[in-house]
mmCIF file of C-alpha atoms in Angstrom:
data_model
loop_
_atom_site.group_PDB
_atom_site.id
_atom_site.type_symbol
_atom_site.label_atom_id
_atom_site.label_comp_id
_atom_site.label_asym_id
_atom_site.label_seq_id
_atom_site.Cartn_x
_atom_site.Cartn_y
_atom_site.Cartn_z
ATOM 1 C CA MET A 1 71.046 111.157 103.260
ATOM 2 C CA PHE A 2 68.502 109.971 105.809
ATOM 3 C CA SER A 3 66.840 113.396 106.004
ATOM 4 C CA TYR A 4 66.554 113.334 102.201
ATOM 5 C CA LEU A 5 64.838 109.940 102.195
ATOM 6 C CA LYS A 6 62.624 111.015 105.094
ATOM 7 C CA SER A 7 61.534 114.129 103.159
ATOM 8 C CA ILE A 8 60.569 111.985 100.148
ATOM 9 C CA LYS A 9 58.618 109.529 102.303
ATOM 10 C CA LYS A 10 56.752 112.464 103.849
ATOM 11 C CA ARG A 11 55.821 113.960 100.429
ATOM 12 C CA ASP A 12 55.001 110.749 98.542
ATOM 13 C CA PRO A 13 52.131 108.629 99.854
ATOM 14 C CA ALA A 14 53.226 105.734 97.603
ATOM 15 C CA ALA A 15 56.611 105.439 99.355
ATOM 16 C CA ARG A 16 56.324 102.455 101.687
ATOM 17 C CA HIS A 17 59.921 102.232 102.928
ATOM 18 C CA TYR A 18 63.369 103.739 102.407
ATOM 19 C CA LEU A 19 64.770 100.777 100.481
ATOM 20 C CA GLN A 20 61.995 101.157 97.907
ATOM 21 C CA ILE A 21 62.938 104.829 97.468
ATOM 22 C CA LEU A 22 66.633 104.026 97.034
ATOM 23 C CA LEU A 23 66.089 101.177 94.586
ATOM 24 C CA PHE A 24 63.155 102.303 92.467
ATOM 25 C CA TYR A 25 62.896 106.100 92.414
ATOM 26 C CA PRO A 26 64.630 107.355 89.258
ATOM 27 C CA GLY A 27 64.716 110.932 90.567
ATOM 28 C CA VAL A 28 66.782 109.839 93.556
ATOM 29 C CA LYS A 29 69.287 108.038 91.352
ATOM 30 C CA ALA A 30 69.443 110.922 88.865
ATOM 31 C CA LEU A 31 70.202 113.374 91.680
ATOM 32 C CA PHE A 32 72.895 111.078 93.098
ATOM 33 C CA TRP A 33 74.634 110.924 89.729
ATOM 34 C CA HIS A 34 74.113 114.655 89.172
ATOM 35 C CA ARG A 35 76.136 115.404 92.305
ATOM 36 C CA ILE A 36 79.030 113.392 90.864
ATOM 37 C CA ALA A 37 78.693 114.944 87.392
ATOM 38 C CA HIS A 38 78.512 118.411 88.979
ATOM 39 C CA PHE A 39 81.757 117.725 90.876
ATOM 40 C CA PHE A 40 83.597 116.770 87.688
ATOM 41 C CA TYR A 41 82.137 119.729 85.803
ATOM 42 C CA ARG A 42 83.327 122.150 88.499
ATOM 43 C CA MET A 43 86.789 120.528 88.461
ATOM 44 C CA LYS A 44 87.049 121.511 84.754
ATOM 45 C CA LEU A 45 86.546 117.880 83.701
ATOM 46 C CA LYS A 46 83.432 118.883 81.800
ATOM 47 C CA LEU A 47 83.421 115.972 79.370
ATOM 48 C CA ILE A 48 83.237 113.447 82.227
ATOM 49 C CA GLY A 49 80.376 115.386 83.822
ATOM 50 C CA GLU A 50 78.542 115.555 80.502
ATOM 51 C CA MET A 51 79.050 111.819 79.906
ATOM 52 C CA ILE A 52 77.543 110.987 83.320
ATOM 53 C CA SER A 53 74.611 113.303 82.608
ATOM 54 C CA TYR A 54 74.086 111.674 79.210
ATOM 55 C CA PHE A 55 74.005 108.149 80.644
ATOM 56 C CA VAL A 56 71.575 109.196 83.379
ATOM 57 C CA ARG A 57 69.295 110.644 80.697
ATOM 58 C CA MET A 58 69.479 107.432 78.678
ATOM 59 C CA VAL A 59 68.755 105.184 81.671
ATOM 60 C CA HIS A 60 66.276 107.263 83.702
ATOM 61 C CA GLY A 61 64.851 109.792 81.217
ATOM 62 C CA ILE A 62 65.841 112.722 83.419
ATOM 63 C CA GLU A 63 68.181 115.311 81.919
ATOM 64 C CA ILE A 64 70.036 117.491 84.411
ATOM 65 C CA HIS A 65 72.892 119.573 83.053
ATOM 66 C CA PRO A 66 76.006 118.997 85.173
ATOM 67 C CA ASN A 67 76.374 122.744 85.766
ATOM 68 C CA ALA A 68 72.864 123.154 87.247
ATOM 69 C CA THR A 69 72.788 124.086 90.938
ATOM 70 C CA LEU A 70 70.345 121.994 92.952
ATOM 71 C CA GLY A 71 69.256 122.617 96.536
ATOM 72 C CA LYS A 72 68.802 120.188 99.397
ATOM 73 C CA ARG A 73 65.980 117.655 99.417
ATOM 74 C CA LEU A 74 64.926 118.239 95.803
ATOM 75 C CA PHE A 75 62.443 115.517 94.854
ATOM 76 C CA ILE A 76 61.860 114.628 91.208
ATOM 77 C CA ASP A 77 58.712 112.481 91.334
ATOM 78 C CA HIS A 78 58.379 109.923 88.527
ATOM 79 C CA GLY A 79 60.845 112.007 86.535
ATOM 80 C CA MET A 80 60.491 110.818 82.953
ATOM 81 C CA GLY A 81 61.020 113.751 80.621
ATOM 82 C CA VAL A 82 62.264 116.234 83.226
ATOM 83 C CA VAL A 83 64.819 118.684 81.781
ATOM 84 C CA ILE A 84 66.897 121.011 83.966
ATOM 85 C CA GLY A 85 69.086 123.442 82.025
ATOM 86 C CA GLU A 86 72.689 124.510 82.514
ATOM 87 C CA THR A 87 72.278 127.741 84.481
ATOM 88 C CA THR A 88 69.233 126.641 86.481
ATOM 89 C CA VAL A 89 69.338 127.236 90.230
ATOM 90 C CA ILE A 90 66.881 125.299 92.417
ATOM 91 C CA GLY A 91 66.311 126.044 96.107
ATOM 92 C CA ASP A 92 65.717 123.619 98.969
ATOM 93 C CA ASP A 93 62.713 121.305 99.403
ATOM 94 C CA CYS A 94 61.417 121.667 95.831
ATOM 95 C CA LEU A 95 59.212 119.105 94.105
ATOM 96 C CA ILE A 96 59.257 118.553 90.336
ATOM 97 C CA TYR A 97 56.855 116.210 88.563
ATOM 98 C CA GLN A 98 57.352 114.322 85.294
ATOM 99 C CA GLY A 99 57.760 116.134 82.017
ATOM 100 C CA ALA A 100 58.660 119.511 83.539
ATOM 101 C CA THR A 101 61.209 121.713 81.758
ATOM 102 C CA LEU A 102 63.385 124.358 83.372
ATOM 103 C CA GLY A 103 64.879 125.698 80.172
ATOM 104 C CA GLY A 104 66.319 128.656 78.345
ATOM 105 C CA THR A 105 64.838 130.831 75.628
ATOM 106 C CA GLY A 106 67.912 132.016 73.757
ATOM 107 C CA LYS A 107 71.477 131.329 72.760
ATOM 108 C CA GLU A 108 73.210 133.835 75.029
ATOM 109 C CA HIS A 109 76.167 132.561 77.069
ATOM 110 C CA LYS A 110 75.150 134.039 80.429
ATOM 111 C CA LYS A 111 72.413 133.058 82.902
ATOM 112 C CA ARG A 112 69.536 131.938 80.703
ATOM 113 C CA HIS A 113 67.609 129.427 82.814
ATOM 114 C CA PRO A 114 65.197 129.921 85.736
ATOM 115 C CA THR A 115 65.935 130.280 89.433
ATOM 116 C CA LEU A 116 63.518 128.539 91.789
ATOM 117 C CA GLY A 117 63.173 129.584 95.416
ATOM 118 C CA ASN A 118 62.615 127.199 98.318
ATOM 119 C CA ASN A 119 59.614 124.888 98.581
ATOM 120 C CA VAL A 120 58.486 125.294 94.955
ATOM 121 C CA MET A 121 56.200 122.700 93.379
ATOM 122 C CA VAL A 122 56.403 122.316 89.576
ATOM 123 C CA GLY A 123 53.495 120.361 88.099
ATOM 124 C CA ALA A 124 53.675 117.689 85.420
ATOM 125 C CA GLY A 125 54.486 119.059 81.990
ATOM 126 C CA ALA A 126 55.087 122.604 83.221
ATOM 127 C CA LYS A 127 57.560 124.750 81.286
ATOM 128 C CA ILE A 128 59.533 127.438 83.107
ATOM 129 C CA LEU A 129 61.594 129.247 80.510
ATOM 130 C CA GLY A 130 64.196 131.983 80.549
ATOM 131 C CA ASN A 131 66.221 133.842 83.137
ATOM 132 C CA ILE A 132 63.319 134.359 85.528
ATOM 133 C CA THR A 133 62.917 134.004 89.285
ATOM 134 C CA ILE A 134 60.244 131.875 90.919
ATOM 135 C CA GLY A 135 59.717 132.909 94.549
ATOM 136 C CA ASN A 136 59.504 130.767 97.662
ATOM 137 C CA ASN A 137 56.435 128.585 98.311
ATOM 138 C CA VAL A 138 55.152 128.883 94.726
ATOM 139 C CA LYS A 139 52.954 126.233 93.115
ATOM 140 C CA ILE A 140 53.027 125.880 89.328
ATOM 141 C CA GLY A 141 50.201 123.841 87.838
ATOM 142 C CA GLY A 142 50.539 121.041 85.309
ATOM 143 C CA ASN A 143 51.217 122.111 81.707
ATOM 144 C CA THR A 144 51.626 125.740 82.749
ATOM 145 C CA VAL A 145 54.052 127.893 80.763
ATOM 146 C CA VAL A 146 55.856 130.478 82.898
ATOM 147 C CA LEU A 147 57.821 133.240 81.151
ATOM 148 C CA ARG A 148 57.827 135.952 83.862
ATOM 149 C CA ASP A 149 58.991 136.272 87.460
ATOM 150 C CA VAL A 150 56.614 134.915 90.098
ATOM 151 C CA PRO A 151 56.496 136.448 93.600
ATOM 152 C CA ASP A 152 56.540 134.386 96.808
ATOM 153 C CA GLY A 153 53.497 132.315 97.710
ATOM 154 C CA GLU A 154 51.633 132.498 94.375
ATOM 155 C CA THR A 155 49.892 129.687 92.510
ATOM 156 C CA ILE A 156 50.316 129.801 88.717
ATOM 157 C CA VAL A 157 48.102 127.859 86.300
ATOM 158 C CA GLY A 158 47.133 127.691 82.648
ATOM 159 C CA PRO A 159 48.908 127.868 79.333
ATOM 160 C CA LYS A 160 49.791 131.539 79.874
ATOM 161 C CA GLY A 161 50.871 131.128 83.491
ATOM 162 C CA GLN A 162 48.164 133.179 85.221
ATOM 163 C CA VAL A 163 48.180 133.887 88.946
ATOM 164 C CA ILE A 164 45.177 132.580 90.895
#
C-alpha cells in the first residue's frame, strides 16, 4: 500500500501528503473498492461485485466493471467520468485522467475491451475502444479516439488517433 501511495505522490505535484491521498483522491477509493468487487465477482458472487461497482460509480463517478483486470500502481487522477469495461486489462504503473473510456465496440461475449501495457498514460476524455492492444510506455493525448493497436513507446493524438 505504501508503494502505491508513494507512486501517486511522485506522479501528482498536487499531492502534499499521504493522508490527503487516502482521504480525498476518488481514484484511490474506487480502486480499493474495485479490488473487493473483483474478489466477489471471481468467487461467482457477481451480483455483490456489481452492487459494489454501482455504488462506487454513484459516489465517485468512476465506473470500473468488477471483472476488469487492473495492474499495480494504477492511478486514476481526478477520475470523474472514467469508464473501464468488463474485459479490460491494464498493466502496471498506468495513469488515467478524467473522462477516459476503455470500452467495447460490439455485443460479442468474448474479449471486447482494450489491453493496456505497462506505464501507459491515457489523457482526459480519451476513448480507447475495442479489443485492441496498447503497448508499453504509450502516451494517449486528451480527447483522442484509439481504434487500432498501438506499438510500444508511441504517442497518439487527435480525433483519429494519429501517431506523432
